[in-house]
Amino acid sequence: MTSDGPVYRAPREWTRLHAVSPLLGGWAVLGIVLAYVIHQRLPDWVAGDEGGWDFFDQFPLLGLIIAAALGFAATLAISVWQWRRTEFRIGDDAVYLRHGIVTQQQRQARLDRLQAVDVVQPLLARLFGFAALSVQVAGGEGSSVELKFLRLGDAEALRNEILYLAAGLRSGEAPPAPAGGEDDAGGAGASSLRDLAADRARAFERPEDVLTGRERVRTAVAAAEEREVYRVPFGRLVLSTLFSGPAVFVVLAPLTGILATVFLKIDVLGGVLAAIGTSLFAIIGALGALLGFFWTRINGGFGFTAALSADGLRLRHGLMETRRQTVPPGRVQAIRLHQPLLWRGQDWWRITLNVAGYGATDEAVSVLHPVATREEALTAVWLVLPDLGEPDPYGTLGYALHGTGAEGGFLASPERARRLDPFQWRFRGVRATERALLIRRGRWSRELMIVPHERTQSLGLTQGPLRRSLRLANVEVHSTAGPVTPVAAHLDLDDAIALLDAQAARAGEGRRRQTPEQWMTAVGLAPAAPAGPSASSAPSAPEGDPHG
């Protein structure tokens, strides 16, 4: 379907953000003013204190409106000034941003270090057809570039061209043919990408309509075709949230209070009322954090969809704030599969990632699957690590998820580790495949961490006094900041030293073998391949899981 609307293009000259940006970003001050007034006045209102004469006592609503208006006007003035001093453009090698009110600064996000590109639409921006573009690159804290706000079509066009250039292609260029056979191009994972990238090199030759939410926009650089791999049902998302630890706390806390009052004669209600009377904001903060957990899980997992494209892994999710993430191949630093105790009956798993650029506090955007069945979990691992380096990768992952001891070739903790870790020592294990290191742990709440060898940042061996007395040690695999912290704990000291040396060698070999940053050029996706499959078809996972 072709639209008659404008064709959106990424700007090559210095360009300002959209003029509506100061308005979209200025509304947060209203919440700040409201929070300040509540913090100052709520204790007196709760206590019924009418003492003190000030403007807010006489005209509370009018005073609040005036304070909010003054705050918004001041914020808007600063935002407009900042908007006039902010410009961006794209080049063949980087996205450039210059900004600053007093001191002008220029930053660049190198496309050969690209980690992820996100198109984010907060509720207000989504209502009026705007979006923010976040370009995450490797390089430490503050290395990313965020553009707030652009028209949705401009954001899509900029994202498409960034991903195209980051793959190592240029305008009018075709990627080279593979130097060898299919194995040289990266195996089955690269083959799937090759199918999807059949006409990727011709992206500059024609506009393409892109369906984004409610509207269809035309971008000068075509987006890569994609295959949807999985979609999270809303019912499963809600049920998994209700089976989480905070939900259990909400149910058990009142029951525990009643039992303590009836059988132990403890005045639980009096204690709660005393706590509310003396520390109202502590209670409000705790309730806010508890409700925030549920809201974050529902909002972040709503409509969660994963798809595979030549540009990389595409994730879409969000209720109030929608986010469309694109993570190019090979950018995932570590994977974590976690199964809480109450999820074991359904065999559900939550999968998170370490992606350089997102940071340690961005777990909400580091989710690969909010609640996966085991089949979906194995497929999700395949999406980010197509080649595990095993003849039976799904069998190996089956032992990693549900095995104990030395099952599946894992190196387990020795029996003397029982003295330090009586409940889960038997469930700890580590195994290295040709392409990645697998670390499992957890008896009731299970966990599996996967680190590609070439993504190992550094290694460490640690011993406390108790572990030293038992000749045990931990091997720490240092990754980029994120929700995954890989540690193989309570290993025999000799095994830990051998693992440390072997993993250092594997990491070095992996870095020598890894493809260049411009991944499409490296794998040699051929432009003359037949047209890719439709977006509705999804890759199927290999069979052979012994725990299926």
Coordinates of C-alpha atoms in Angstrom, one line a residue:
M1 CA 0.0 0.0 0.0
T2 CA 1.4 3.4 -1.0
S3 CA 0.6 6.6 0.7
D4 CA 0.4 10.1 -0.9
G5 CA 1.9 11.8 2.2
P6 CA 5.4 13.3 2.5
V7 CA 8.5 11.2 2.3
Y8 CA 10.5 11.5 5.5
R9 CA 14.3 11.7 5.3
A10 CA 17.1 11.8 7.8
P11 CA 18.7 15.3 7.9
R12 CA 22.3 15.6 6.7
E13 CA 22.5 19.3 7.6
W14 CA 22.2 20.7 11.1
T15 CA 18.6 20.6 12.1
R16 CA 16.6 21.6 15.2
L17 CA 14.2 19.2 17.0
H18 CA 10.6 19.8 16.4
A19 CA 9.3 23.1 17.8
V20 CA 6.7 21.3 19.9
S21 CA 9.6 19.7 22.0
P22 CA 9.6 22.4 24.8
L23 CA 5.8 21.9 25.3
L24 CA 6.1 18.1 25.4
G25 CA 8.9 18.2 27.9
G26 CA 7.6 21.0 30.2
W27 CA 4.6 19.2 31.8
A28 CA 6.8 17.4 34.3
V29 CA 7.1 20.5 36.3
L30 CA 3.4 20.3 37.2
G31 CA 4.0 17.0 39.0
I32 CA 7.0 18.5 40.8
V33 CA 5.0 21.4 42.1
L34 CA 2.1 19.1 43.1
A35 CA 4.6 16.8 44.9
Y36 CA 6.1 19.7 46.7
V37 CA 2.8 21.1 47.9
I38 CA 1.7 17.6 49.1
H39 CA 5.0 17.1 50.9
Q40 CA 4.6 20.5 52.7
R41 CA 0.9 20.5 53.5
L42 CA -0.3 16.9 53.7
P43 CA 0.9 16.1 57.2
D44 CA -1.1 19.2 58.5
W45 CA -4.2 18.3 56.5
V46 CA -4.1 14.7 57.8
A47 CA -3.7 16.0 61.4
G48 CA -6.5 18.5 60.9
D49 CA -4.1 21.4 61.8
E50 CA -5.7 24.8 60.8
G51 CA -3.0 26.8 62.5
G52 CA -0.7 29.2 60.6
W53 CA -1.9 31.8 58.1
D54 CA -0.5 31.8 54.6
F55 CA -1.7 32.1 51.1
F56 CA -2.2 28.3 50.7
D57 CA -4.4 28.2 53.8
Q58 CA -6.7 30.9 52.5
F59 CA -6.7 30.0 48.8
P60 CA -5.2 26.5 48.5
L61 CA -6.5 25.7 45.0
L62 CA -5.7 29.1 43.6
G63 CA -2.3 29.0 45.1
L64 CA -1.6 25.6 43.6
I65 CA -2.7 26.8 40.2
I66 CA -0.5 30.0 40.4
A67 CA 2.5 28.0 41.6
A68 CA 2.0 25.4 38.8
A69 CA 1.6 28.1 36.2
L70 CA 4.7 30.0 37.3
G71 CA 6.7 26.8 37.4
F72 CA 5.5 25.8 33.9
A73 CA 6.2 29.2 32.5
A74 CA 9.7 29.2 33.9
T75 CA 10.3 25.6 32.6
L76 CA 8.9 26.4 29.2
A77 CA 11.1 29.5 28.9
I78 CA 14.2 27.5 29.7
S79 CA 13.1 24.6 27.4
V80 CA 12.6 27.0 24.5
W81 CA 16.1 28.5 25.0
Q82 CA 17.5 25.0 25.2
W83 CA 15.6 24.0 22.1
R84 CA 17.0 26.9 20.1
R85 CA 20.5 25.8 21.1
T86 CA 20.1 22.1 20.2
E87 CA 20.7 20.8 16.7
F88 CA 21.5 17.4 15.2
R89 CA 22.4 15.7 12.0
I90 CA 23.4 12.3 10.6
G91 CA 26.6 11.5 8.8
D92 CA 27.9 8.3 7.2
D93 CA 29.8 7.5 10.3
A94 CA 27.9 9.0 13.3
V95 CA 24.9 10.8 14.6
Y96 CA 25.9 14.3 15.8
L97 CA 24.3 16.4 18.5
R98 CA 25.3 19.9 19.7
H99 CA 23.6 21.5 22.6
G100 CA 24.1 23.7 25.6
I101 CA 22.7 27.0 26.9
V102 CA 25.8 28.6 28.3
T103 CA 28.5 26.3 26.9
Q104 CA 28.0 24.7 23.6
Q105 CA 28.9 21.0 23.5
Q106 CA 29.0 18.6 20.6
R107 CA 28.6 14.9 20.9
Q108 CA 28.6 12.1 18.4
A109 CA 27.3 8.5 18.5
R110 CA 29.6 6.4 16.3
L111 CA 27.5 4.1 14.1
D112 CA 30.2 1.4 14.1
R113 CA 29.7 1.2 17.9
L114 CA 25.9 1.2 17.7
Q115 CA 24.3 -1.0 20.4
A116 CA 20.6 -0.2 20.0
V117 CA 18.1 2.3 18.5
D118 CA 14.8 3.0 20.3
V119 CA 11.8 4.9 19.1
V120 CA 10.0 5.9 22.3
Q121 CA 6.5 7.5 22.5
P122 CA 5.3 8.7 25.9
L123 CA 1.6 9.1 26.1
L124 CA 1.4 12.8 25.4
A125 CA 3.8 12.5 22.5
R126 CA 1.9 9.5 21.1
L127 CA -1.4 11.4 21.2
F128 CA 0.0 14.1 18.9
G129 CA 2.1 12.0 16.6
F130 CA 5.6 12.6 18.0
A131 CA 8.4 10.4 19.3
A132 CA 11.8 10.5 20.9
L133 CA 14.8 8.7 19.3
S134 CA 17.4 7.1 21.6
V135 CA 20.7 6.0 20.0
Q136 CA 22.7 3.7 22.4
V137 CA 26.4 3.2 21.6
A138 CA 29.2 1.4 23.4
G139 CA 31.5 3.8 25.3
G140 CA 30.4 4.1 28.9
E141 CA 28.0 6.3 30.8
G142 CA 26.6 9.3 28.8
S143 CA 27.7 8.0 25.4
S144 CA 24.2 7.8 23.9
V145 CA 22.3 10.4 22.0
E146 CA 18.7 11.2 22.7
L147 CA 16.5 13.3 20.5
K148 CA 13.3 14.7 22.1
F149 CA 11.1 15.2 20.2
L150 CA 10.6 14.5 16.4
R151 CA 7.7 13.9 14.2
L152 CA 7.0 10.2 14.1
G153 CA 7.9 10.0 10.4
D154 CA 11.2 11.8 11.0
A155 CA 12.1 9.4 13.9
E156 CA 11.3 6.4 11.8
A157 CA 13.3 7.7 8.8
L158 CA 16.3 8.5 11.0
R159 CA 16.2 5.1 12.7
N160 CA 16.1 3.3 9.3
E161 CA 19.1 5.2 8.0
I162 CA 21.1 4.8 11.2
L163 CA 20.6 1.0 11.1
Y164 CA 21.4 0.9 7.4
L165 CA 24.7 2.8 7.8
A166 CA 25.6 0.9 11.0
A167 CA 25.4 -2.3 9.0
G168 CA 28.4 -1.0 6.9
L169 CA 26.4 0.0 3.9
R170 CA 26.3 3.3 2.1
S171 CA 23.9 5.0 -0.3
G172 CA 23.7 3.1 -3.5
E173 CA 26.0 0.4 -2.3
A174 CA 25.4 -3.3 -2.2
P175 CA 26.9 -5.6 0.4
P176 CA 29.7 -7.9 -0.9
A177 CA 29.0 -11.5 -1.7
P178 CA 30.1 -14.1 0.9
A179 CA 33.8 -15.2 0.6
G180 CA 33.0 -18.8 1.3
G181 CA 30.1 -21.1 1.9
E182 CA 27.2 -20.6 4.2
D183 CA 29.2 -21.7 7.2
D184 CA 31.6 -18.8 6.5
A185 CA 28.8 -16.4 6.6
G186 CA 27.9 -17.2 10.2
G187 CA 25.9 -20.4 10.1
A188 CA 22.1 -20.8 10.5
G189 CA 21.6 -17.5 12.2
A190 CA 23.3 -15.5 9.4
S191 CA 21.4 -17.6 6.8
S192 CA 18.1 -16.5 8.3
L193 CA 19.3 -12.9 8.3
R194 CA 20.4 -13.3 4.7
D195 CA 16.9 -14.3 3.7
L196 CA 15.4 -11.3 5.5
A197 CA 18.0 -8.9 4.0
A198 CA 17.4 -9.9 0.3
D199 CA 16.7 -6.4 -0.8
R200 CA 18.2 -4.4 2.0
A201 CA 20.9 -2.9 -0.2
R202 CA 18.3 -1.3 -2.4
A203 CA 16.7 0.6 0.5
F204 CA 17.8 4.0 -0.9
E205 CA 16.2 3.4 -4.2
R206 CA 12.5 3.7 -3.2
P207 CA 10.4 5.1 -0.4
E208 CA 8.6 2.6 1.7
D209 CA 5.4 2.9 3.7
V210 CA 5.9 2.0 7.4
L211 CA 3.0 1.2 9.6
T212 CA 3.6 2.8 13.0
G213 CA 0.7 2.6 15.4
R214 CA -2.3 4.5 14.1
E215 CA -0.7 5.9 10.9
R216 CA 1.3 4.9 7.9
V217 CA 4.3 7.0 7.0
R218 CA 6.7 7.0 4.1
T219 CA 10.4 6.9 4.7
A220 CA 13.1 7.5 2.1
V221 CA 15.2 4.6 3.5
A222 CA 13.2 1.4 3.6
A223 CA 13.0 -0.5 6.8
A224 CA 14.2 -4.1 6.7
E225 CA 11.5 -6.8 6.5
E226 CA 10.9 -8.7 9.6
R227 CA 9.5 -12.0 10.9
E228 CA 7.4 -12.0 14.1
V229 CA 8.8 -14.6 16.4
Y230 CA 6.6 -14.4 19.5
R231 CA 4.0 -12.2 21.1
V232 CA 3.1 -12.2 24.8
P233 CA -0.6 -12.8 25.6
F234 CA -2.0 -10.2 28.0
G235 CA -3.6 -12.8 30.2
R236 CA -0.3 -14.6 30.8
L237 CA 1.4 -11.3 31.6
V238 CA -1.3 -10.4 34.3
L239 CA -1.2 -13.9 35.7
S240 CA 2.6 -13.9 36.0
T241 CA 2.5 -10.6 37.8
L242 CA 0.0 -11.9 40.3
F243 CA 2.3 -14.9 40.8
S244 CA 5.3 -12.6 41.7
G245 CA 6.9 -12.0 45.1
P246 CA 5.3 -8.6 45.7
A247 CA 1.9 -9.9 44.9
V248 CA 2.3 -12.7 47.4
F249 CA 3.5 -10.1 50.0
V250 CA 0.3 -8.1 49.4
V251 CA -1.8 -11.2 50.1
L252 CA 0.1 -12.6 53.0
A253 CA 0.8 -9.4 54.9
P254 CA -2.8 -8.8 56.0
L255 CA -3.2 -12.6 56.8
T256 CA 0.0 -12.6 58.9
G257 CA -1.2 -9.5 60.7
I258 CA -4.6 -11.1 61.6
L259 CA -2.9 -14.3 62.8
A260 CA -0.4 -12.3 64.9
T261 CA -3.3 -10.3 66.5
V262 CA -5.4 -13.4 67.2
F263 CA -2.8 -15.9 68.4
L264 CA 0.1 -13.8 69.6
K265 CA -2.0 -10.9 71.0
I266 CA 0.1 -8.4 69.1
D267 CA -1.5 -5.1 68.4
V268 CA -0.6 -5.0 64.7
L269 CA -3.3 -2.5 63.7
G270 CA -2.1 -0.1 66.5
G271 CA 1.5 -0.4 65.3
V272 CA 0.4 0.3 61.7
L273 CA -1.6 3.3 62.7
A274 CA 1.3 4.6 64.8
A275 CA 3.6 4.2 61.8
I276 CA 1.2 6.1 59.6
G277 CA 0.9 8.9 62.1
T278 CA 4.6 9.4 62.6
S279 CA 5.9 8.5 59.1
L280 CA 3.2 9.1 56.5
F281 CA 5.5 9.6 53.6
A282 CA 7.4 6.4 54.4
I283 CA 4.2 4.5 54.1
I284 CA 3.2 6.3 50.9
G285 CA 6.6 5.7 49.5
A286 CA 6.5 2.0 50.3
L287 CA 3.0 1.7 48.8
G288 CA 4.1 3.7 45.8
A289 CA 7.1 1.4 45.2
L290 CA 4.8 -1.7 45.6
L291 CA 2.2 -0.4 43.1
G292 CA 5.1 0.8 40.9
F293 CA 6.3 -2.8 40.6
F294 CA 2.9 -4.0 39.3
W295 CA 2.6 -1.0 37.0
T296 CA 6.1 -1.4 35.5
R297 CA 5.5 -5.1 34.8
I298 CA 2.1 -4.5 33.1
N299 CA 3.1 -1.3 31.3
G300 CA 6.4 -2.7 30.1
G301 CA 5.1 -6.1 29.0
F302 CA 1.9 -4.9 27.4
G303 CA 1.7 -5.9 23.7
F304 CA 5.3 -7.3 23.9
T305 CA 6.4 -8.5 20.5
A306 CA 9.7 -9.8 19.2
A307 CA 10.7 -10.0 15.5
L308 CA 13.8 -10.9 13.6
S309 CA 15.0 -8.6 10.8
A310 CA 18.1 -7.9 8.8
D311 CA 18.6 -4.8 11.0
G312 CA 18.6 -7.1 14.1
L313 CA 16.3 -8.0 16.9
R314 CA 13.1 -5.8 17.1
L315 CA 11.1 -5.5 20.3
R316 CA 7.8 -3.6 20.6
H317 CA 6.0 -3.1 23.9
G318 CA 4.3 -0.6 26.2
L319 CA 0.9 0.5 27.3
M320 CA 1.2 4.2 28.3
E321 CA 4.7 4.7 26.9
T322 CA 5.3 2.6 23.7
R323 CA 8.9 1.6 22.8
R324 CA 10.2 0.1 19.6
Q325 CA 13.7 -1.2 20.1
T326 CA 16.2 -2.5 17.5
V327 CA 19.3 -4.3 18.7
P328 CA 21.7 -5.1 15.9
P329 CA 23.1 -8.7 15.8
G330 CA 26.0 -9.5 18.1
R331 CA 25.3 -6.5 20.5
V332 CA 24.0 -8.5 23.4
Q333 CA 26.7 -8.9 26.1
A334 CA 24.9 -11.4 28.4
I335 CA 21.6 -13.2 28.8
R336 CA 19.7 -14.1 32.0
L337 CA 16.8 -16.5 32.3
H338 CA 15.1 -16.3 35.6
Q339 CA 12.2 -18.5 36.9
P340 CA 10.6 -17.5 40.3
L341 CA 9.3 -20.2 42.5
L342 CA 5.6 -19.6 41.7
W343 CA 6.4 -19.8 38.0
R344 CA 7.7 -23.3 38.1
G345 CA 4.3 -24.9 37.7
Q346 CA 3.8 -23.2 34.4
D347 CA 7.6 -23.4 33.5
W348 CA 7.7 -19.7 32.7
W349 CA 10.9 -17.6 32.4
R350 CA 11.7 -14.0 32.5
I351 CA 14.6 -13.1 30.1
T352 CA 16.8 -10.0 30.5
L353 CA 19.9 -8.8 28.6
N354 CA 23.0 -6.7 29.1
V355 CA 23.3 -4.3 26.2
A356 CA 26.1 -1.8 26.3
G357 CA 24.6 1.7 26.5
Y358 CA 21.4 0.8 28.4
G359 CA 23.1 0.8 31.9
A360 CA 22.5 -1.0 35.1
T361 CA 19.3 0.9 36.0
D362 CA 17.4 0.2 32.7
E363 CA 16.0 -3.3 33.4
A364 CA 12.7 -2.1 32.0
V365 CA 14.3 -1.7 28.5
S366 CA 16.6 -4.7 28.9
V367 CA 13.9 -7.3 28.7
L368 CA 14.0 -9.8 25.9
H369 CA 10.8 -11.6 27.1
P370 CA 8.7 -10.7 30.2
V371 CA 7.2 -14.1 30.7
A372 CA 8.2 -16.9 28.3
T373 CA 7.1 -20.5 28.0
R374 CA 10.1 -22.8 27.8
E375 CA 9.8 -23.1 24.1
E376 CA 9.7 -19.4 23.7
A377 CA 12.7 -19.0 26.1
L378 CA 14.8 -21.4 23.9
T379 CA 13.7 -19.4 20.8
A380 CA 14.6 -16.1 22.5
V381 CA 18.1 -17.4 23.3
W382 CA 18.4 -18.4 19.7
L383 CA 17.5 -14.9 18.5
V384 CA 20.5 -13.3 20.2
L385 CA 22.9 -16.3 20.1
P386 CA 22.0 -18.3 16.9
D387 CA 25.1 -20.5 17.3
L388 CA 25.7 -21.9 20.7
G389 CA 28.6 -24.0 19.4
E390 CA 26.9 -27.3 20.3
P391 CA 25.6 -30.1 18.1
D392 CA 22.5 -30.3 20.3
P393 CA 22.1 -26.7 21.6
Y394 CA 18.5 -27.2 22.8
G395 CA 19.5 -30.3 24.7
T396 CA 22.3 -28.4 26.4
L397 CA 20.0 -25.6 27.3
G398 CA 17.5 -28.1 28.7
Y399 CA 20.1 -29.4 31.1
A400 CA 21.1 -25.8 31.9
L401 CA 17.6 -24.9 32.9
H402 CA 16.5 -28.0 34.8
G403 CA 19.6 -30.1 35.4
T404 CA 21.5 -30.8 38.7
G405 CA 25.0 -31.7 39.5
A406 CA 27.2 -32.8 36.5
E407 CA 24.2 -33.6 34.2
G408 CA 24.8 -32.3 30.7
G409 CA 28.5 -32.0 31.2
F410 CA 28.3 -29.1 33.8
L411 CA 31.1 -28.5 36.3
A412 CA 29.3 -28.6 39.6
S413 CA 30.1 -27.4 43.1
P414 CA 31.9 -30.1 45.3
E415 CA 29.9 -31.6 48.2
R416 CA 31.9 -29.7 50.8
A417 CA 30.2 -26.5 49.4
R418 CA 27.1 -27.8 51.3
R419 CA 28.5 -26.2 54.5
L420 CA 28.3 -22.7 52.9
D421 CA 25.4 -23.3 50.6
P422 CA 23.2 -26.1 52.0
F423 CA 20.1 -25.5 49.9
Q424 CA 21.4 -24.9 46.3
W425 CA 25.0 -26.2 46.0
R426 CA 23.8 -29.2 44.0
F427 CA 22.0 -26.9 41.5
R428 CA 25.0 -24.7 40.8
G429 CA 27.0 -25.5 37.7
V430 CA 29.0 -24.0 34.8
R431 CA 29.8 -25.2 31.4
A432 CA 31.6 -23.7 28.4
T433 CA 30.4 -24.4 24.9
E434 CA 32.4 -23.4 21.8
R435 CA 30.6 -20.0 21.7
A436 CA 29.4 -19.1 25.2
L437 CA 29.8 -19.7 28.9
L438 CA 26.7 -21.1 30.7
I439 CA 26.2 -20.5 34.5
R440 CA 23.2 -21.9 36.4
R441 CA 22.1 -21.7 40.0
G442 CA 19.0 -21.8 42.2
R443 CA 17.0 -24.5 43.8
W444 CA 13.6 -22.8 44.2
S445 CA 14.2 -19.7 42.1
R446 CA 16.1 -20.9 39.1
E447 CA 18.5 -18.8 37.1
L448 CA 20.7 -19.3 33.9
M449 CA 23.2 -16.8 32.7
I450 CA 24.8 -17.0 29.2
V451 CA 27.9 -14.9 28.2
P452 CA 29.2 -15.1 24.6
H453 CA 33.0 -15.7 24.9
E454 CA 33.9 -12.6 22.8
R455 CA 31.7 -10.4 25.1
T456 CA 33.7 -11.3 28.2
Q457 CA 35.1 -8.0 29.5
S458 CA 37.4 -9.4 32.1
L459 CA 37.5 -12.2 34.7
G460 CA 38.1 -12.4 38.4
L461 CA 38.6 -15.1 41.0
T462 CA 37.5 -14.3 44.6
Q463 CA 37.8 -16.1 47.9
G464 CA 36.5 -15.0 51.3
P465 CA 37.9 -16.6 54.5
L466 CA 35.3 -19.3 54.7
R467 CA 35.7 -20.3 51.1
R468 CA 39.5 -20.2 51.5
S469 CA 39.2 -22.6 54.4
L470 CA 37.1 -25.0 52.3
R471 CA 39.3 -24.6 49.2
L472 CA 36.4 -23.0 47.3
A473 CA 36.3 -20.0 45.0
N474 CA 34.0 -17.9 42.9
V475 CA 34.8 -17.0 39.2
E476 CA 33.3 -13.7 38.2
V477 CA 32.7 -12.9 34.5
H478 CA 32.6 -9.2 34.2
S479 CA 30.1 -7.9 31.7
T480 CA 28.8 -4.4 30.8
A481 CA 26.5 -2.7 33.3
G482 CA 23.0 -4.3 33.3
P483 CA 20.7 -6.7 35.1
V484 CA 22.9 -9.7 34.5
T485 CA 25.8 -10.4 36.9
P486 CA 27.5 -13.7 35.9
V487 CA 29.2 -15.4 38.8
A488 CA 30.1 -19.1 39.0
A489 CA 30.1 -19.6 42.8
H490 CA 31.5 -22.2 45.2
L491 CA 33.7 -24.1 42.8
D492 CA 36.6 -26.3 43.8
L493 CA 39.6 -24.0 43.9
D494 CA 41.5 -26.1 41.3
D495 CA 38.5 -26.2 39.0
A496 CA 38.0 -22.4 39.5
I497 CA 41.6 -21.7 38.5
A498 CA 41.3 -24.0 35.4
L499 CA 38.0 -22.3 34.4
L500 CA 39.6 -18.9 34.8
D501 CA 42.5 -19.7 32.6
A502 CA 40.4 -21.6 30.0
Q503 CA 37.8 -18.8 29.8
A504 CA 40.5 -16.2 29.3
A505 CA 41.8 -18.2 26.4
R506 CA 38.3 -18.7 25.0
A507 CA 37.5 -14.9 25.3
G508 CA 40.7 -14.0 23.5
E509 CA 39.9 -16.5 20.7
G510 CA 36.3 -15.2 20.5
R511 CA 37.5 -11.6 20.1
R512 CA 39.9 -12.7 17.3
R513 CA 37.1 -14.6 15.6
Q514 CA 34.3 -12.1 16.0
T515 CA 33.0 -10.1 13.0
P516 CA 33.7 -6.4 12.6
E517 CA 31.4 -3.9 14.1
Q518 CA 29.7 -3.3 10.7
W519 CA 28.1 -6.7 10.8
M520 CA 26.3 -6.8 7.5
T521 CA 29.5 -6.2 5.5
A522 CA 31.2 -8.9 7.6
V523 CA 28.7 -11.7 7.0
G524 CA 28.4 -10.7 3.3
L525 CA 24.6 -10.6 2.9
A526 CA 24.0 -10.9 -0.8
P527 CA 21.6 -8.4 -2.5
A528 CA 20.7 -10.9 -5.3
A529 CA 19.1 -13.4 -3.0
P530 CA 15.4 -14.1 -3.5
A531 CA 12.8 -12.0 -1.7
G532 CA 12.5 -12.6 2.0
P533 CA 9.6 -14.4 3.6
S534 CA 6.6 -12.5 4.9
A535 CA 6.5 -11.0 8.3
S536 CA 3.9 -13.4 9.5
S537 CA 6.2 -16.5 9.3
A538 CA 8.4 -17.2 12.3
P539 CA 11.5 -19.3 12.7
S540 CA 11.0 -22.6 14.4
A541 CA 13.2 -23.8 17.2
P542 CA 15.2 -27.0 16.7
E543 CA 13.9 -30.1 18.5
G544 CA 15.8 -32.3 20.8
D545 CA 15.4 -30.9 24.3
P546 CA 15.7 -33.9 26.6
H547 CA 13.7 -32.2 29.3
G548 CA 10.8 -31.4 26.9

